Short mmCIF file of C-alpha atoms and ligand atoms in Angstrom, two decimals:
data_model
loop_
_atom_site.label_atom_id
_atom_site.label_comp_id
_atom_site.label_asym_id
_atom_site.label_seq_id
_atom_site.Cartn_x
_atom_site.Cartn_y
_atom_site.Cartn_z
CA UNK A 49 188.09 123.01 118.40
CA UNK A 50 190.71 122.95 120.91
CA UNK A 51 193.41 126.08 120.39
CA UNK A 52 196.43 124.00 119.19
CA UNK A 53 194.30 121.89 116.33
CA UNK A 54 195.46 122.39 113.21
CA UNK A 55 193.13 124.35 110.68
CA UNK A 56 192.44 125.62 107.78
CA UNK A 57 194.09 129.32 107.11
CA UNK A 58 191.45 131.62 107.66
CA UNK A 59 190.94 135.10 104.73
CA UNK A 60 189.53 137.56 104.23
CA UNK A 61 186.93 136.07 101.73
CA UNK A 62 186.75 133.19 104.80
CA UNK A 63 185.61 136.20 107.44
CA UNK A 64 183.22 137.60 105.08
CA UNK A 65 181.05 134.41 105.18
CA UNK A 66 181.05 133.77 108.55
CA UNK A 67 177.23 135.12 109.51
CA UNK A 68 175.48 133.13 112.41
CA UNK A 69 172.51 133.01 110.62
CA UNK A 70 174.02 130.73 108.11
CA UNK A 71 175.42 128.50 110.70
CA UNK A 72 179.04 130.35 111.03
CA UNK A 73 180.79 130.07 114.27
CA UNK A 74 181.13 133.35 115.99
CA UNK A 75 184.64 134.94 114.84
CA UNK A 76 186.94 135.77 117.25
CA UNK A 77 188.99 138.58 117.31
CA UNK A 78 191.77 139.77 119.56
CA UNK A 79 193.90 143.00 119.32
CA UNK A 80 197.79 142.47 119.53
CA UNK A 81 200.66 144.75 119.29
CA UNK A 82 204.08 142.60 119.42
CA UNK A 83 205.37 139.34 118.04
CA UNK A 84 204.95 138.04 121.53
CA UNK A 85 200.62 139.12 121.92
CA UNK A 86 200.31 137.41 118.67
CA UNK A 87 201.89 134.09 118.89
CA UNK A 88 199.70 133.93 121.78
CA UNK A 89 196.76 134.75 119.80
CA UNK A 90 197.35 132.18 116.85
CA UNK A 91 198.16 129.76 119.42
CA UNK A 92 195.10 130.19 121.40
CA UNK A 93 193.57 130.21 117.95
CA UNK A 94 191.91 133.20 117.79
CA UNK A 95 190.44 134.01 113.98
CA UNK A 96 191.28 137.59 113.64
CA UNK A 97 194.52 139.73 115.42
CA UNK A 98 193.81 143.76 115.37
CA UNK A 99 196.48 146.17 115.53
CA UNK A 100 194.42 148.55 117.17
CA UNK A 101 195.01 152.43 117.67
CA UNK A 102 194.27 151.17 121.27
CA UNK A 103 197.49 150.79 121.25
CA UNK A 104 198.17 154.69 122.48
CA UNK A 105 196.50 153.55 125.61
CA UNK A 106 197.35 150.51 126.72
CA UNK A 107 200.64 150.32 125.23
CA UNK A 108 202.38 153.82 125.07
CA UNK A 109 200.42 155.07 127.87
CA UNK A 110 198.00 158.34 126.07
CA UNK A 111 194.92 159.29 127.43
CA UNK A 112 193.08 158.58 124.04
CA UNK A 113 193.65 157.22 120.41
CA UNK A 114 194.10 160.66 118.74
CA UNK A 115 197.95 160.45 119.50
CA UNK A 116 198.81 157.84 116.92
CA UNK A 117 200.30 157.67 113.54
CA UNK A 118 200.59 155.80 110.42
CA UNK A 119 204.63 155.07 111.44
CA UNK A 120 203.25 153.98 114.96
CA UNK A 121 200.80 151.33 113.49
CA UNK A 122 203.05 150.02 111.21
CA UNK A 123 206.03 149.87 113.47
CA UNK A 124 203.44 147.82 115.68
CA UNK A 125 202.10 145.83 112.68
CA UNK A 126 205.19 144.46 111.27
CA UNK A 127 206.20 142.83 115.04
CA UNK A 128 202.51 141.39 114.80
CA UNK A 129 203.41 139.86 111.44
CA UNK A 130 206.48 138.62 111.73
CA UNK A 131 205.56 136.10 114.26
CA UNK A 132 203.39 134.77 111.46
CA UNK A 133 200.06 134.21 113.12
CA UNK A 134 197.38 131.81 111.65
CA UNK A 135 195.16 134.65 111.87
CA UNK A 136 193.77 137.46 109.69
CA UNK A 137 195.86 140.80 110.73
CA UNK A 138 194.18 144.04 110.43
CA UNK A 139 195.87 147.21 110.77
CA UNK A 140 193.51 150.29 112.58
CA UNK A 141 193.94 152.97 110.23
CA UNK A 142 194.62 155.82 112.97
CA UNK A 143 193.11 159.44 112.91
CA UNK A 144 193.70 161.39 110.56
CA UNK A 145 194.80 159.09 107.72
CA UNK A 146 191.93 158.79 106.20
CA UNK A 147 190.03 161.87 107.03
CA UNK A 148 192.04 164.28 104.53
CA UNK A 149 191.56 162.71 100.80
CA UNK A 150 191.02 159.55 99.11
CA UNK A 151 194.79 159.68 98.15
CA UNK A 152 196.27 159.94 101.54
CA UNK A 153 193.93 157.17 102.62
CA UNK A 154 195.05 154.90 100.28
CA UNK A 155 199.01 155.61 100.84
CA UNK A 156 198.59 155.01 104.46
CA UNK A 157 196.70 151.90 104.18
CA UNK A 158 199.27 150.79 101.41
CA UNK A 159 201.68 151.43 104.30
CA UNK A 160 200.04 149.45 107.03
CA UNK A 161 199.64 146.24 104.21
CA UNK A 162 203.29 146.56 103.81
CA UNK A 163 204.12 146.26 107.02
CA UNK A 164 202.36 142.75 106.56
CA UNK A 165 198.30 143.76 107.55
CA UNK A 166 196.10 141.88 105.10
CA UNK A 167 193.26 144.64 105.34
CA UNK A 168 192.94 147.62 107.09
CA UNK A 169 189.93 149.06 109.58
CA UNK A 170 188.44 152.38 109.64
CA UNK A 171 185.78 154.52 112.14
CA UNK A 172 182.39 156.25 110.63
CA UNK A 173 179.42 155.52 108.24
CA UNK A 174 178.34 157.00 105.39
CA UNK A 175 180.42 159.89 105.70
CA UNK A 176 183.34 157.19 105.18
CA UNK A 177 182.06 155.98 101.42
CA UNK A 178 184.58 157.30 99.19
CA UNK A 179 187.13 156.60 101.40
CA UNK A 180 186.22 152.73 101.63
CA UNK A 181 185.04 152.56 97.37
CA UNK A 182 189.05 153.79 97.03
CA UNK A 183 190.67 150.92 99.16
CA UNK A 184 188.54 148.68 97.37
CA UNK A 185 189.20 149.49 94.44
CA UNK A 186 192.77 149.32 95.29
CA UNK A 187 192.44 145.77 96.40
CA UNK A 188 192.67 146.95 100.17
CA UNK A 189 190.40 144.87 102.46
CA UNK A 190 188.07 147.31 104.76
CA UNK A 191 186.49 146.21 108.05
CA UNK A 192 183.90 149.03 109.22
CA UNK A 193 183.53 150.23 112.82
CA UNK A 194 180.43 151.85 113.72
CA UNK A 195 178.95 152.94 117.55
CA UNK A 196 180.88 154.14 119.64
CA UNK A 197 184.03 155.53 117.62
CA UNK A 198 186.96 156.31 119.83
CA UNK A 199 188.54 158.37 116.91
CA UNK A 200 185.11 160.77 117.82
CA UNK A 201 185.92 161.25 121.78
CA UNK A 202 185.75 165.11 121.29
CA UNK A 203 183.02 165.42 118.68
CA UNK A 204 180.78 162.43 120.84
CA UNK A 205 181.39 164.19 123.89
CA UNK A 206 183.21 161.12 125.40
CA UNK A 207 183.75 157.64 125.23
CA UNK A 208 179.17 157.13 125.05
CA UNK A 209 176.97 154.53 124.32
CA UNK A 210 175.49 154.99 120.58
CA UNK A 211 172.62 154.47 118.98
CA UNK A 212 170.38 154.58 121.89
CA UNK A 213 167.63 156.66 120.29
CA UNK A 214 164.97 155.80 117.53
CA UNK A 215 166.51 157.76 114.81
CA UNK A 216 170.20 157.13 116.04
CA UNK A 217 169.54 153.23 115.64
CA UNK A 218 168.20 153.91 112.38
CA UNK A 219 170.85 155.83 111.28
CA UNK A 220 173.28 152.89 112.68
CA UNK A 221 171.26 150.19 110.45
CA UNK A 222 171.72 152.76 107.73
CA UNK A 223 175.56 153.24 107.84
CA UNK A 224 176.03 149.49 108.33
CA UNK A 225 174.02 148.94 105.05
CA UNK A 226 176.14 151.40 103.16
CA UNK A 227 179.00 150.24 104.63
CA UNK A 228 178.46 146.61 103.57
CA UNK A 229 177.17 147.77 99.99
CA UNK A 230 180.33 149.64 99.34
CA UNK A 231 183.01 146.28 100.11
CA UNK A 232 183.42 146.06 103.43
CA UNK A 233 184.34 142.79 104.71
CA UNK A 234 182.98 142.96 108.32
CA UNK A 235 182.20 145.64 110.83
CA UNK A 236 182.85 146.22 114.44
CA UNK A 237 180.13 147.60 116.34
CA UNK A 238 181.52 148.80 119.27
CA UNK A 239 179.20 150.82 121.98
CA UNK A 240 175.71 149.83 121.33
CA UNK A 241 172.81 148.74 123.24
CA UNK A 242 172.37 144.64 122.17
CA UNK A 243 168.91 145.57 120.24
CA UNK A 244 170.58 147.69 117.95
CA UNK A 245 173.25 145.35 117.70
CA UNK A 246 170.64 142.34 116.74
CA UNK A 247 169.48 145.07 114.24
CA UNK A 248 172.51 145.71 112.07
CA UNK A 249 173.78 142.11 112.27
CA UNK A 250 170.36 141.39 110.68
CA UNK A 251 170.42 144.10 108.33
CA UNK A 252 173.79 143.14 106.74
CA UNK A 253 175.01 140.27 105.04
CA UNK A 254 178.77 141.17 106.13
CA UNK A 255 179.83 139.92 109.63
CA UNK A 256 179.62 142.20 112.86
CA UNK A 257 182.21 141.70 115.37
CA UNK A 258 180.73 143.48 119.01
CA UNK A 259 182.60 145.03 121.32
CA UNK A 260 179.94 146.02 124.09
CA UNK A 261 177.10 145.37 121.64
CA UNK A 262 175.65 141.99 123.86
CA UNK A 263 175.52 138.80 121.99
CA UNK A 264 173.93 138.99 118.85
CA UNK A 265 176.71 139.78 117.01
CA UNK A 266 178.93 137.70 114.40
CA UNK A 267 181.32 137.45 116.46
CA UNK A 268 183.84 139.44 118.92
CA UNK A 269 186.73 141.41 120.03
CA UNK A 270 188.60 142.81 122.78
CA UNK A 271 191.21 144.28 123.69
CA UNK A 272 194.47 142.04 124.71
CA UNK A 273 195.14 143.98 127.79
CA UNK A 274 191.81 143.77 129.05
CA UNK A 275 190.88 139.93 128.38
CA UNK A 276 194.51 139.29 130.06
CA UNK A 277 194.32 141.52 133.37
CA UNK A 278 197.33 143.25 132.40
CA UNK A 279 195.55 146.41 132.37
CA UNK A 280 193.59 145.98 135.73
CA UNK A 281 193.38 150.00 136.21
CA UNK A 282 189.70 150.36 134.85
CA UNK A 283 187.66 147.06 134.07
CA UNK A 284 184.35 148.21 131.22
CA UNK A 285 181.04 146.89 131.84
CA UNK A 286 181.46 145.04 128.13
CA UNK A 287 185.29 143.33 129.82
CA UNK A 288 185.46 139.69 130.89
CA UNK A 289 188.78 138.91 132.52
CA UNK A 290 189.97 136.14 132.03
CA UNK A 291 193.81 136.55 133.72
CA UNK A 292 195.66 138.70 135.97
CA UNK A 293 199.00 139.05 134.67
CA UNK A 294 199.17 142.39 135.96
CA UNK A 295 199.04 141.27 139.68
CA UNK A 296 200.74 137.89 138.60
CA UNK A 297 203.44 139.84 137.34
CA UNK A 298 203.78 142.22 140.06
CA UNK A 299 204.30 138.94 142.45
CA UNK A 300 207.37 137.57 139.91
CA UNK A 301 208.68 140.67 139.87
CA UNK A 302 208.77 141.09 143.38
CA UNK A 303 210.00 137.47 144.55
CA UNK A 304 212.99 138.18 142.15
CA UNK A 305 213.62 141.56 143.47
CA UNK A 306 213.59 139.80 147.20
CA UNK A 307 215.72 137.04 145.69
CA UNK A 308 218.41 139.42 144.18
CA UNK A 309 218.48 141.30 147.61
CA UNK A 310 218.78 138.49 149.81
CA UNK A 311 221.82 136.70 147.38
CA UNK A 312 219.21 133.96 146.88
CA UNK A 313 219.73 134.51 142.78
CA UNK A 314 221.85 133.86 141.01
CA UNK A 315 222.54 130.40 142.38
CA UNK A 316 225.56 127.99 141.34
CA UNK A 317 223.33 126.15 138.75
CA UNK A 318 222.38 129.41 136.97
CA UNK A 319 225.88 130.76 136.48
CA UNK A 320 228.38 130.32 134.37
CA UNK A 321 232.21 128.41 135.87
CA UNK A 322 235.90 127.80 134.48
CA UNK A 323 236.90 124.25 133.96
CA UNK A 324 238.45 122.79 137.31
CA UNK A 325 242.05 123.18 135.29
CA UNK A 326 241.79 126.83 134.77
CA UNK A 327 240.46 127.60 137.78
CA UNK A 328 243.70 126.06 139.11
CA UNK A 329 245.80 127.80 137.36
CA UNK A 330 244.13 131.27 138.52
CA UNK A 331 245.29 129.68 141.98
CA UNK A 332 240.86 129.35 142.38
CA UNK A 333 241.90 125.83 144.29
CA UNK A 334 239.05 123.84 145.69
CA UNK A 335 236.26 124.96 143.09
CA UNK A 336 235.49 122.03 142.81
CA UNK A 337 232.67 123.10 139.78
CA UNK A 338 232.80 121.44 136.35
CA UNK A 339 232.70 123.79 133.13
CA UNK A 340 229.51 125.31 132.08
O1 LIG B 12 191.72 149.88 118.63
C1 LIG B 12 190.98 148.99 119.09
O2 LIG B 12 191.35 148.24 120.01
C2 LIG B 12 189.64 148.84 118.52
C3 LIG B 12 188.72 147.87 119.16
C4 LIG B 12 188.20 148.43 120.41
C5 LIG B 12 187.65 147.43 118.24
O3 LIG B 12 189.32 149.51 117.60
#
C-alpha cells in the first residue's frame, strides 16, 4: 500500500491479530515524541507510533532511560496525540511506575491514556504478571517488552544481547508465554539473537514486534531518530538509515547563517512594505514597492 492510501483505522484488537503465520503483514512501528514526528508517521503510514522512554536520549539528551517520568511521557504523549495520527499510540510506561504496586501502576498508566495513549508498554516477564492482570483488568491495553530491557542497564550490566544461552532462551519463550496468557496485546523483543526471536514469535499467539531480533518477528520498530539520521552520533548493528537530516540540517542551517551574514536574507520579496502613499508621506520617496 502506498503511505498516503486511505485505510482502515487500525486497534488494538486489529494489532493483536496480525501474526505472519496467519498471513498478517508485518506491523510497523515507529517511536515519536511531537505532533510534528507523528504526522510524519501516520502519513508515511506506519501502524503503530511509540512514545518511548527513549525519549531521555534522543530527545532531552540523558545518558539512559532511568531519568524519565510519568509527567515527561505524558507531556510527550499528548503532542503525539493531538496531531491525530492514523496509528495506534502507545505510551512507554517509564521506570519506576510500575515497579512499586499494582495501584501506582495503574494511576500512571491511567495518566499516560489521558494524555490520549490507547495502551501502554511495559519492560520484564513473569516478574511483571500482576502488574499486567491489573491494567487489564482496568481496560488498559499492555504491549510486553522482553530481551534486552533498557529499564535493566544497571542490573544487565549494560545495554547486552539476551537470551543467548540455552536456559536464557528458555526462560525468554517462557516469559513471552506468560506474558501473552495474562492479556498482552503484542510484545517487543528487543536484543535477541534471530533464533530466539523465531522461538517466541512461534511460541505465542500475540504479535512480536523486533527491535534487533532479525526477521522473524511480527513485525518492527525503531527508533525515529535513528531510521531518520537525525541522531548520526552512534549507528546499532540492528539500525537501517534511511535519511540524514542531521547532516541535511546542518547544511540549511549553515547556508542561512551565510545568507544572514552576507545580507543575502531577507530579500525584498520576503519582507514586509508600506503602501507607495504612506511611504510618501514618511518623505520614503522613490520606494517604488507595492503593499504587502
Ligand atoms: O523507548 C523505546 O524507544 C523503546 C523501543 C526501543 C522499543 O522501548
Amino acid at each position: 500500500m502506498s503511505p498516503t492510501a486511505s485505510r482502515a483505522p487500525l486497534t488494538v484488537p486489529g494489532v493483536r491479530a496480525r501474526k505472519v503465520r496467519t498471513g498478517s503483514e508485518p506491523l510497523v512501528m515507529v517511536t515519536a515524541y511531537d505532533a510534528p514526528g507523528a504526522r510524519m508517521a501516520s502519513e508515511a503510514g506506519v501502524d503503530l507510533i511509540l512514545v518511548g522512554d527513549s525519549v531521555a536520549m534522543v530527545v532531552l539528551g540523558y545518558d539512559d532511560t532511568l531519568q524519565v517520568t510519568v509527567d515527561d511521557l505524558a507531556h510527550h504523549t499528548g503532542a503525539v496525540a493531538r496531531a491525530k495520527p492514523d496509528c495506534v499510540i502507545v505510551a512507554d510506561l517509564p521506570w519506576m511506575s510500575y515497579h512499586v504496586s499494582v495501584e501506582d501502576t495503574v494511576r500512571n498508566a491511567a495518566a499516560l491514556i489521558r494524555a490520549g495513549a490507547v495502551s501502554v508498554k511495559l519492560e520484564g516477564g513473569r516478574k511483571r504478571l500482576p502488574m499486567v492482570h491489573a491494567l487489564v483488568d482496568a481496560e488498559i491495553p499492555v504491549m510486553g517488552h522482553l530481551g534486552l530491557t533498557p529499564q535493566s542497564m544497571h542490573a544487565m550490566g549494560g545495554f547486552k544481547v539476551q537470551g543467548k544461552t540455552h536456559e536464557a532462551a528458555l526462560e525468554l519463550v517462557d516469559d513471552a508465554r506468560a506474558l501473552a496468557e495474562a492479556g498482552c496485546f503484542a510484545i517487543v523483543l528487543e536484543g535477541v539473537p534471530d533464533e530466539v526471536a523465531a522461538m517466541v514469535t512461534d511460541a505465542v499467539d500475540v504479535p512480536t514486534i523486533g527491535i534487533g531480533a532479525g526477521p522473524v518477528c511480527d513485525g518492527q520498530v525503531l527508533v525515529f531518530h535513528d531510521v531518520l539520521g537525525i541522531e548520526d552520533r552512534i549507528l546499532p548493528k540492528f539500525v537501517r538509515r534511511y535519511a540524514s537530516l542531521k547532516a541535511d540540517g546542518v547544511e540549511a542551517l549553515g547556508a542561512y547563517a551565510a545568507d544572514v551574514r552576507s545580507g543575502r536574507f531577507p530579500s525584498a520579496d520576503e519582507s514586509y512594505h508600506l503602501a507607495g502613499s504612506v511611504a510618501e508621506t514618511l518623505g520614503l520617496y522613490g520606494s517604488g514597492r507595492a503593499a504587502g
